[in-house]
């Protein structure tokens, strides 16, 4: 079954969340059921980008053509990869190659192939995104993935977002939890200014975190790839 693909790139490092620093290839799918105000990948859903419909076998071929033998891990992101049933086959083919597979999704649409993923990041959206969380759906995800390597990652822009994250962590205390700095300017090419702003936001987030009495087992991380490469695509 075909998958609409926006870009395939790597090897690079996973710049976010539970496996930050892991060398990985990326497959970025097209389309999203959300429209977050601050989405750093709007081109996957706002009509400004072009996708190509690809068979899973062709994606494997392209991964090998681009990455050679210099990787053992593939991250599927988007958009929302969970829009696409064809990813089941892609995951199987990656596993046959001996590669591990990670997925990034906002936990709004369930697919049975999610249970086969090695590193699953669920990233529910805080108030600043303009989206609202269906907690019944999220409960279903967490229940289905209770034996999987799953984590929650919340991007925080302000105090309301932090309060949302606190509430979420208290709802699922056993799930590894990551806070992530929000990038407010996803268009700028002034990397010096961007990095200064991001580090200031990271410090602000650490400040919320260390003062909270309910986030003691939570990890607070920057978006590493934006610190290294700014808003550049395909890294
Ligand atoms: C582009 S999304 C694609 C996967 C999926 N749609 C999701 O949101 O989880 C990948 C990750 O980037 C995060 N993200 C998007 N825009 C961001 C921004 N401006 N600053 C920081 N993180 C951002 C999302 O919250 C998500 O965790
Ligand atoms: N290096 C790097 N790490 C990432 N982690 C999550 C990403 C994403 O856009 O989903 C991403 C990305 O685009 N690049
Ligand atoms: S859910 Fe993810 S891809 Fe979709 S709009 Fe939000 S951040 Fe962007
Ligand atoms: Mg990204």
JSON list of N, CA, C and O in Angstrom, two decimals, residues 190-235:
[
{"chain": "A", "resi": 190, "resn": "UNK", "atom": "N", "xyz": [18.40, 33.52, 10.62]},
{"chain": "A", "resi": 190, "resn": "UNK", "atom": "CA", "xyz": [19.41, 34.12, 11.50]},
{"chain": "A", "resi": 190, "resn": "UNK", "atom": "C", "xyz": [19.69, 33.14, 12.66]},
{"chain": "A", "resi": 190, "resn": "UNK", "atom": "O", "xyz": [19.07, 33.21, 13.72]},
{"chain": "A", "resi": 191, "resn": "UNK", "atom": "N", "xyz": [20.63, 32.21, 12.43]},
{"chain": "A", "resi": 191, "resn": "UNK", "atom": "CA", "xyz": [20.87, 31.14, 13.39]},
{"chain": "A", "resi": 191, "resn": "UNK", "atom": "C", "xyz": [21.40, 31.64, 14.73]},
{"chain": "A", "resi": 191, "resn": "UNK", "atom": "O", "xyz": [21.09, 31.07, 15.77]},
{"chain": "A", "resi": 192, "resn": "UNK", "atom": "N", "xyz": [22.21, 32.70, 14.69]},
{"chain": "A", "resi": 192, "resn": "UNK", "atom": "CA", "xyz": [22.77, 33.23, 15.95]},
{"chain": "A", "resi": 192, "resn": "UNK", "atom": "C", "xyz": [21.66, 33.71, 16.87]},
{"chain": "A", "resi": 192, "resn": "UNK", "atom": "O", "xyz": [21.61, 33.37, 18.05]},
{"chain": "A", "resi": 193, "resn": "UNK", "atom": "N", "xyz": [20.74, 34.49, 16.29]},
{"chain": "A", "resi": 193, "resn": "UNK", "atom": "CA", "xyz": [19.60, 35.00, 17.07]},
{"chain": "A", "resi": 193, "resn": "UNK", "atom": "C", "xyz": [18.70, 33.85, 17.52]},
{"chain": "A", "resi": 193, "resn": "UNK", "atom": "O", "xyz": [18.25, 33.81, 18.67]},
{"chain": "A", "resi": 194, "resn": "UNK", "atom": "N", "xyz": [18.44, 32.91, 16.61]},
{"chain": "A", "resi": 194, "resn": "UNK", "atom": "CA", "xyz": [17.56, 31.78, 16.91]},
{"chain": "A", "resi": 194, "resn": "UNK", "atom": "C", "xyz": [18.12, 30.97, 18.09]},
{"chain": "A", "resi": 194, "resn": "UNK", "atom": "O", "xyz": [17.39, 30.65, 19.03]},
{"chain": "A", "resi": 195, "resn": "UNK", "atom": "N", "xyz": [19.41, 30.65, 18.04]},
{"chain": "A", "resi": 195, "resn": "UNK", "atom": "CA", "xyz": [20.01, 29.84, 19.10]},
{"chain": "A", "resi": 195, "resn": "UNK", "atom": "C", "xyz": [19.95, 30.58, 20.44]},
{"chain": "A", "resi": 195, "resn": "UNK", "atom": "O", "xyz": [19.63, 29.99, 21.48]},
{"chain": "A", "resi": 196, "resn": "UNK", "atom": "N", "xyz": [20.21, 31.90, 20.39]},
{"chain": "A", "resi": 196, "resn": "UNK", "atom": "CA", "xyz": [20.13, 32.69, 21.63]},
{"chain": "A", "resi": 196, "resn": "UNK", "atom": "C", "xyz": [18.71, 32.63, 22.20]},
{"chain": "A", "resi": 196, "resn": "UNK", "atom": "O", "xyz": [18.52, 32.41, 23.41]},
{"chain": "A", "resi": 197, "resn": "UNK", "atom": "N", "xyz": [17.70, 32.79, 21.34]},
{"chain": "A", "resi": 197, "resn": "UNK", "atom": "CA", "xyz": [16.30, 32.73, 21.78]},
{"chain": "A", "resi": 197, "resn": "UNK", "atom": "C", "xyz": [15.94, 31.35, 22.34]},
{"chain": "A", "resi": 197, "resn": "UNK", "atom": "O", "xyz": [15.28, 31.23, 23.37]},
{"chain": "A", "resi": 198, "resn": "UNK", "atom": "N", "xyz": [16.39, 30.31, 21.62]},
{"chain": "A", "resi": 198, "resn": "UNK", "atom": "CA", "xyz": [16.04, 28.94, 22.03]},
{"chain": "A", "resi": 198, "resn": "UNK", "atom": "C", "xyz": [16.67, 28.59, 23.39]},
{"chain": "A", "resi": 198, "resn": "UNK", "atom": "O", "xyz": [16.03, 27.93, 24.21]},
{"chain": "A", "resi": 199, "resn": "UNK", "atom": "N", "xyz": [17.91, 29.04, 23.58]},
{"chain": "A", "resi": 199, "resn": "UNK", "atom": "CA", "xyz": [18.57, 28.75, 24.86]},
{"chain": "A", "resi": 199, "resn": "UNK", "atom": "C", "xyz": [17.88, 29.50, 26.00]},
{"chain": "A", "resi": 199, "resn": "UNK", "atom": "O", "xyz": [17.73, 28.97, 27.10]},
{"chain": "A", "resi": 200, "resn": "UNK", "atom": "N", "xyz": [17.40, 30.71, 25.71]},
{"chain": "A", "resi": 200, "resn": "UNK", "atom": "CA", "xyz": [16.68, 31.47, 26.73]},
{"chain": "A", "resi": 200, "resn": "UNK", "atom": "C", "xyz": [15.35, 30.77, 27.07]},
{"chain": "A", "resi": 200, "resn": "UNK", "atom": "O", "xyz": [14.98, 30.67, 28.24]},
{"chain": "A", "resi": 201, "resn": "UNK", "atom": "N", "xyz": [14.68, 30.26, 26.05]},
{"chain": "A", "resi": 201, "resn": "UNK", "atom": "CA", "xyz": [13.44, 29.53, 26.27]},
{"chain": "A", "resi": 201, "resn": "UNK", "atom": "C", "xyz": [13.69, 28.22, 27.03]},
{"chain": "A", "resi": 201, "resn": "UNK", "atom": "O", "xyz": [12.87, 27.79, 27.84]},
{"chain": "A", "resi": 202, "resn": "UNK", "atom": "N", "xyz": [14.81, 27.59, 26.73]},
{"chain": "A", "resi": 202, "resn": "UNK", "atom": "CA", "xyz": [15.17, 26.35, 27.44]},
{"chain": "A", "resi": 202, "resn": "UNK", "atom": "C", "xyz": [15.39, 26.66, 28.92]},
{"chain": "A", "resi": 202, "resn": "UNK", "atom": "O", "xyz": [14.89, 25.94, 29.79]},
{"chain": "A", "resi": 203, "resn": "UNK", "atom": "N", "xyz": [16.09, 27.77, 29.18]},
{"chain": "A", "resi": 203, "resn": "UNK", "atom": "CA", "xyz": [16.34, 28.16, 30.58]},
{"chain": "A", "resi": 203, "resn": "UNK", "atom": "C", "xyz": [15.02, 28.45, 31.30]},
{"chain": "A", "resi": 203, "resn": "UNK", "atom": "O", "xyz": [14.81, 28.04, 32.44]},
{"chain": "A", "resi": 204, "resn": "UNK", "atom": "N", "xyz": [14.12, 29.11, 30.59]},
{"chain": "A", "resi": 204, "resn": "UNK", "atom": "CA", "xyz": [12.79, 29.42, 31.13]},
{"chain": "A", "resi": 204, "resn": "UNK", "atom": "C", "xyz": [12.03, 28.14, 31.49]},
{"chain": "A", "resi": 204, "resn": "UNK", "atom": "O", "xyz": [11.41, 28.03, 32.54]},
{"chain": "A", "resi": 205, "resn": "UNK", "atom": "N", "xyz": [12.14, 27.15, 30.58]},
{"chain": "A", "resi": 205, "resn": "UNK", "atom": "CA", "xyz": [11.45, 25.87, 30.80]},
{"chain": "A", "resi": 205, "resn": "UNK", "atom": "C", "xyz": [12.07, 25.11, 31.98]},
{"chain": "A", "resi": 205, "resn": "UNK", "atom": "O", "xyz": [11.35, 24.52, 32.80]},
{"chain": "A", "resi": 206, "resn": "UNK", "atom": "N", "xyz": [13.40, 25.15, 32.08]},
{"chain": "A", "resi": 206, "resn": "UNK", "atom": "CA", "xyz": [14.08, 24.53, 33.23]},
{"chain": "A", "resi": 206, "resn": "UNK", "atom": "C", "xyz": [13.58, 25.18, 34.53]},
{"chain": "A", "resi": 206, "resn": "UNK", "atom": "O", "xyz": [13.33, 24.51, 35.53]},
{"chain": "A", "resi": 207, "resn": "UNK", "atom": "N", "xyz": [13.39, 26.48, 34.46]},
{"chain": "A", "resi": 207, "resn": "UNK", "atom": "CA", "xyz": [12.92, 27.24, 35.62]},
{"chain": "A", "resi": 207, "resn": "UNK", "atom": "C", "xyz": [11.53, 26.76, 36.08]},
{"chain": "A", "resi": 207, "resn": "UNK", "atom": "O", "xyz": [11.31, 26.51, 37.26]},
{"chain": "A", "resi": 208, "resn": "UNK", "atom": "N", "xyz": [10.59, 26.60, 35.14]},
{"chain": "A", "resi": 208, "resn": "UNK", "atom": "CA", "xyz": [9.26, 26.04, 35.49]},
{"chain": "A", "resi": 208, "resn": "UNK", "atom": "C", "xyz": [9.45, 24.66, 36.10]},
{"chain": "A", "resi": 208, "resn": "UNK", "atom": "O", "xyz": [8.83, 24.32, 37.10]},
{"chain": "A", "resi": 209, "resn": "UNK", "atom": "N", "xyz": [10.29, 23.86, 35.43]},
{"chain": "A", "resi": 209, "resn": "UNK", "atom": "CA", "xyz": [10.47, 22.46, 35.77]},
{"chain": "A", "resi": 209, "resn": "UNK", "atom": "C", "xyz": [11.00, 22.28, 37.19]},
{"chain": "A", "resi": 209, "resn": "UNK", "atom": "O", "xyz": [10.46, 21.52, 37.99]},
{"chain": "A", "resi": 210, "resn": "UNK", "atom": "N", "xyz": [12.07, 23.02, 37.51]},
{"chain": "A", "resi": 210, "resn": "UNK", "atom": "CA", "xyz": [12.71, 22.82, 38.84]},
{"chain": "A", "resi": 210, "resn": "UNK", "atom": "C", "xyz": [11.81, 23.31, 39.98]},
{"chain": "A", "resi": 210, "resn": "UNK", "atom": "O", "xyz": [11.93, 22.83, 41.10]},
{"chain": "A", "resi": 211, "resn": "UNK", "atom": "N", "xyz": [10.89, 24.21, 39.68]},
{"chain": "A", "resi": 211, "resn": "UNK", "atom": "CA", "xyz": [10.00, 24.71, 40.73]},
{"chain": "A", "resi": 211, "resn": "UNK", "atom": "C", "xyz": [8.76, 23.85, 40.91]},
{"chain": "A", "resi": 211, "resn": "UNK", "atom": "O", "xyz": [8.03, 24.00, 41.88]},
{"chain": "A", "resi": 212, "resn": "UNK", "atom": "N", "xyz": [8.51, 22.95, 39.96]},
{"chain": "A", "resi": 212, "resn": "UNK", "atom": "CA", "xyz": [7.30, 22.13, 40.03]},
{"chain": "A", "resi": 212, "resn": "UNK", "atom": "C", "xyz": [7.48, 20.96, 41.00]},
{"chain": "A", "resi": 212, "resn": "UNK", "atom": "O", "xyz": [8.50, 20.29, 40.99]},
{"chain": "A", "resi": 213, "resn": "UNK", "atom": "N", "xyz": [6.47, 20.69, 41.80]},
{"chain": "A", "resi": 213, "resn": "UNK", "atom": "CA", "xyz": [6.55, 19.58, 42.75]},
{"chain": "A", "resi": 213, "resn": "UNK", "atom": "C", "xyz": [5.97, 18.30, 42.17]},
{"chain": "A", "resi": 213, "resn": "UNK", "atom": "O", "xyz": [6.02, 17.25, 42.81]},
{"chain": "A", "resi": 214, "resn": "UNK", "atom": "N", "xyz": [5.44, 18.34, 40.94]},
{"chain": "A", "resi": 214, "resn": "UNK", "atom": "CA", "xyz": [4.85, 17.13, 40.36]},
{"chain": "A", "resi": 214, "resn": "UNK", "atom": "C", "xyz": [5.63, 16.61, 39.15]},
{"chain": "A", "resi": 214, "resn": "UNK", "atom": "O", "xyz": [5.24, 15.64, 38.53]},
{"chain": "A", "resi": 215, "resn": "UNK", "atom": "N", "xyz": [6.78, 17.23, 38.84]},
{"chain": "A", "resi": 215, "resn": "UNK", "atom": "CA", "xyz": [7.53, 16.84, 37.64]},
{"chain": "A", "resi": 215, "resn": "UNK", "atom": "C", "xyz": [8.91, 16.27, 37.99]},
{"chain": "A", "resi": 215, "resn": "UNK", "atom": "O", "xyz": [9.83, 16.33, 37.17]},
{"chain": "A", "resi": 216, "resn": "UNK", "atom": "N", "xyz": [9.02, 15.68, 39.16]},
{"chain": "A", "resi": 216, "resn": "UNK", "atom": "CA", "xyz": [10.35, 15.27, 39.63]},
{"chain": "A", "resi": 216, "resn": "UNK", "atom": "C", "xyz": [11.02, 14.20, 38.78]},
{"chain": "A", "resi": 216, "resn": "UNK", "atom": "O", "xyz": [12.24, 14.12, 38.74]},
{"chain": "A", "resi": 217, "resn": "UNK", "atom": "N", "xyz": [10.25, 13.37, 38.09]},
{"chain": "A", "resi": 217, "resn": "UNK", "atom": "CA", "xyz": [10.86, 12.32, 37.26]},
{"chain": "A", "resi": 217, "resn": "UNK", "atom": "C", "xyz": [10.81, 12.64, 35.77]},
{"chain": "A", "resi": 217, "resn": "UNK", "atom": "O", "xyz": [11.02, 11.77, 34.93]},
{"chain": "A", "resi": 218, "resn": "UNK", "atom": "N", "xyz": [10.53, 13.90, 35.48]},
{"chain": "A", "resi": 218, "resn": "UNK", "atom": "CA", "xyz": [10.40, 14.32, 34.08]},
{"chain": "A", "resi": 218, "resn": "UNK", "atom": "C", "xyz": [11.74, 14.85, 33.58]},
{"chain": "A", "resi": 218, "resn": "UNK", "atom": "O", "xyz": [12.51, 15.43, 34.35]},
{"chain": "A", "resi": 219, "resn": "UNK", "atom": "N", "xyz": [12.01, 14.65, 32.28]},
{"chain": "A", "resi": 219, "resn": "UNK", "atom": "CA", "xyz": [13.25, 15.18, 31.71]},
{"chain": "A", "resi": 219, "resn": "UNK", "atom": "C", "xyz": [12.94, 16.39, 30.83]},
{"chain": "A", "resi": 219, "resn": "UNK", "atom": "O", "xyz": [11.95, 16.40, 30.11]},
{"chain": "A", "resi": 220, "resn": "UNK", "atom": "N", "xyz": [13.80, 17.40, 30.92]},
{"chain": "A", "resi": 220, "resn": "UNK", "atom": "CA", "xyz": [13.56, 18.64, 30.16]},
{"chain": "A", "resi": 220, "resn": "UNK", "atom": "C", "xyz": [14.68, 18.80, 29.13]},
{"chain": "A", "resi": 220, "resn": "UNK", "atom": "O", "xyz": [15.86, 18.80, 29.46]},
{"chain": "A", "resi": 221, "resn": "UNK", "atom": "N", "xyz": [14.28, 18.88, 27.85]},
{"chain": "A", "resi": 221, "resn": "UNK", "atom": "CA", "xyz": [15.26, 18.85, 26.75]},
{"chain": "A", "resi": 221, "resn": "UNK", "atom": "C", "xyz": [15.04, 19.99, 25.75]},
{"chain": "A", "resi": 221, "resn": "UNK", "atom": "O", "xyz": [13.90, 20.41, 25.53]},
{"chain": "A", "resi": 222, "resn": "UNK", "atom": "N", "xyz": [16.13, 20.45, 25.13]},
{"chain": "A", "resi": 222, "resn": "UNK", "atom": "CA", "xyz": [15.97, 21.38, 24.00]},
{"chain": "A", "resi": 222, "resn": "UNK", "atom": "C", "xyz": [15.67, 20.56, 22.74]},
{"chain": "A", "resi": 222, "resn": "UNK", "atom": "O", "xyz": [15.67, 19.34, 22.79]},
{"chain": "A", "resi": 223, "resn": "UNK", "atom": "N", "xyz": [15.43, 21.25, 21.64]},
{"chain": "A", "resi": 223, "resn": "UNK", "atom": "CA", "xyz": [15.33, 20.58, 20.34]},
{"chain": "A", "resi": 223, "resn": "UNK", "atom": "C", "xyz": [16.74, 20.67, 19.77]},
{"chain": "A", "resi": 223, "resn": "UNK", "atom": "O", "xyz": [17.14, 21.72, 19.25]},
{"chain": "A", "resi": 224, "resn": "UNK", "atom": "N", "xyz": [17.50, 19.58, 19.89]},
{"chain": "A", "resi": 224, "resn": "UNK", "atom": "CA", "xyz": [18.94, 19.63, 19.60]},
{"chain": "A", "resi": 224, "resn": "UNK", "atom": "C", "xyz": [19.24, 20.02, 18.15]},
{"chain": "A", "resi": 224, "resn": "UNK", "atom": "O", "xyz": [20.18, 20.77, 17.88]},
{"chain": "A", "resi": 225, "resn": "UNK", "atom": "N", "xyz": [18.44, 19.52, 17.22]},
{"chain": "A", "resi": 225, "resn": "UNK", "atom": "CA", "xyz": [18.74, 19.80, 15.80]},
{"chain": "A", "resi": 225, "resn": "UNK", "atom": "C", "xyz": [18.59, 21.29, 15.45]},
{"chain": "A", "resi": 225, "resn": "UNK", "atom": "O", "xyz": [19.31, 21.79, 14.59]},
{"chain": "A", "resi": 226, "resn": "UNK", "atom": "N", "xyz": [17.68, 22.00, 16.13]},
{"chain": "A", "resi": 226, "resn": "UNK", "atom": "CA", "xyz": [17.57, 23.44, 15.83]},
{"chain": "A", "resi": 226, "resn": "UNK", "atom": "C", "xyz": [18.76, 24.21, 16.41]},
{"chain": "A", "resi": 226, "resn": "UNK", "atom": "O", "xyz": [19.17, 25.22, 15.85]},
{"chain": "A", "resi": 227, "resn": "UNK", "atom": "N", "xyz": [19.32, 23.71, 17.51]},
{"chain": "A", "resi": 227, "resn": "UNK", "atom": "CA", "xyz": [20.51, 24.37, 18.07]},
{"chain": "A", "resi": 227, "resn": "UNK", "atom": "C", "xyz": [21.71, 24.18, 17.14]},
{"chain": "A", "resi": 227, "resn": "UNK", "atom": "O", "xyz": [22.57, 25.05, 17.01]},
{"chain": "A", "resi": 228, "resn": "UNK", "atom": "N", "xyz": [21.76, 23.03, 16.46]},
{"chain": "A", "resi": 228, "resn": "UNK", "atom": "CA", "xyz": [22.91, 22.74, 15.59]},
{"chain": "A", "resi": 228, "resn": "UNK", "atom": "C", "xyz": [22.71, 23.31, 14.18]},
{"chain": "A", "resi": 228, "resn": "UNK", "atom": "O", "xyz": [23.63, 23.89, 13.61]},
{"chain": "A", "resi": 229, "resn": "UNK", "atom": "N", "xyz": [21.49, 23.15, 13.63]},
{"chain": "A", "resi": 229, "resn": "UNK", "atom": "CA", "xyz": [21.26, 23.50, 12.22]},
{"chain": "A", "resi": 229, "resn": "UNK", "atom": "C", "xyz": [20.19, 24.57, 11.99]},
{"chain": "A", "resi": 229, "resn": "UNK", "atom": "O", "xyz": [19.80, 24.81, 10.84]},
{"chain": "A", "resi": 230, "resn": "UNK", "atom": "N", "xyz": [19.67, 25.15, 13.05]},
{"chain": "A", "resi": 230, "resn": "UNK", "atom": "CA", "xyz": [18.62, 26.14, 12.89]},
{"chain": "A", "resi": 230, "resn": "UNK", "atom": "C", "xyz": [17.38, 25.53, 12.25]},
{"chain": "A", "resi": 230, "resn": "UNK", "atom": "O", "xyz": [17.04, 24.38, 12.51]},
{"chain": "A", "resi": 231, "resn": "UNK", "atom": "N", "xyz": [16.72, 26.29, 11.39]},
{"chain": "A", "resi": 231, "resn": "UNK", "atom": "CA", "xyz": [15.47, 25.84, 10.77]},
{"chain": "A", "resi": 231, "resn": "UNK", "atom": "C", "xyz": [15.67, 25.09, 9.45]},
{"chain": "A", "resi": 231, "resn": "UNK", "atom": "O", "xyz": [14.70, 24.85, 8.72]},
{"chain": "A", "resi": 232, "resn": "UNK", "atom": "N", "xyz": [16.91, 24.73, 9.15]},
{"chain": "A", "resi": 232, "resn": "UNK", "atom": "CA", "xyz": [17.22, 24.02, 7.90]},
{"chain": "A", "resi": 232, "resn": "UNK", "atom": "C", "xyz": [16.35, 22.76, 7.77]},
{"chain": "A", "resi": 232, "resn": "UNK", "atom": "O", "xyz": [16.13, 22.04, 8.74]},
{"chain": "A", "resi": 233, "resn": "UNK", "atom": "N", "xyz": [15.89, 22.49, 6.54]},
{"chain": "A", "resi": 233, "resn": "UNK", "atom": "CA", "xyz": [15.12, 21.27, 6.26]},
{"chain": "A", "resi": 233, "resn": "UNK", "atom": "C", "xyz": [16.05, 20.10, 6.00]},
{"chain": "A", "resi": 233, "resn": "UNK", "atom": "O", "xyz": [17.18, 20.27, 5.57]},
{"chain": "A", "resi": 234, "resn": "UNK", "atom": "N", "xyz": [15.55, 18.89, 6.25]},
{"chain": "A", "resi": 234, "resn": "UNK", "atom": "CA", "xyz": [16.28, 17.68, 5.88]},
{"chain": "A", "resi": 234, "resn": "UNK", "atom": "C", "xyz": [17.50, 17.38, 6.72]},
{"chain": "A", "resi": 234, "resn": "UNK", "atom": "O", "xyz": [18.45, 16.75, 6.28]},
{"chain": "A", "resi": 235, "resn": "UNK", "atom": "N", "xyz": [17.45, 17.82, 8.00]},
{"chain": "A", "resi": 235, "resn": "UNK", "atom": "CA", "xyz": [18.54, 17.50, 8.95]},
{"chain": "A", "resi": 235, "resn": "UNK", "atom": "C", "xyz": [17.96, 17.06, 10.28]},
{"chain": "A", "resi": 235, "resn": "UNK", "atom": "O", "xyz": [16.78, 17.26, 10.53]}
]
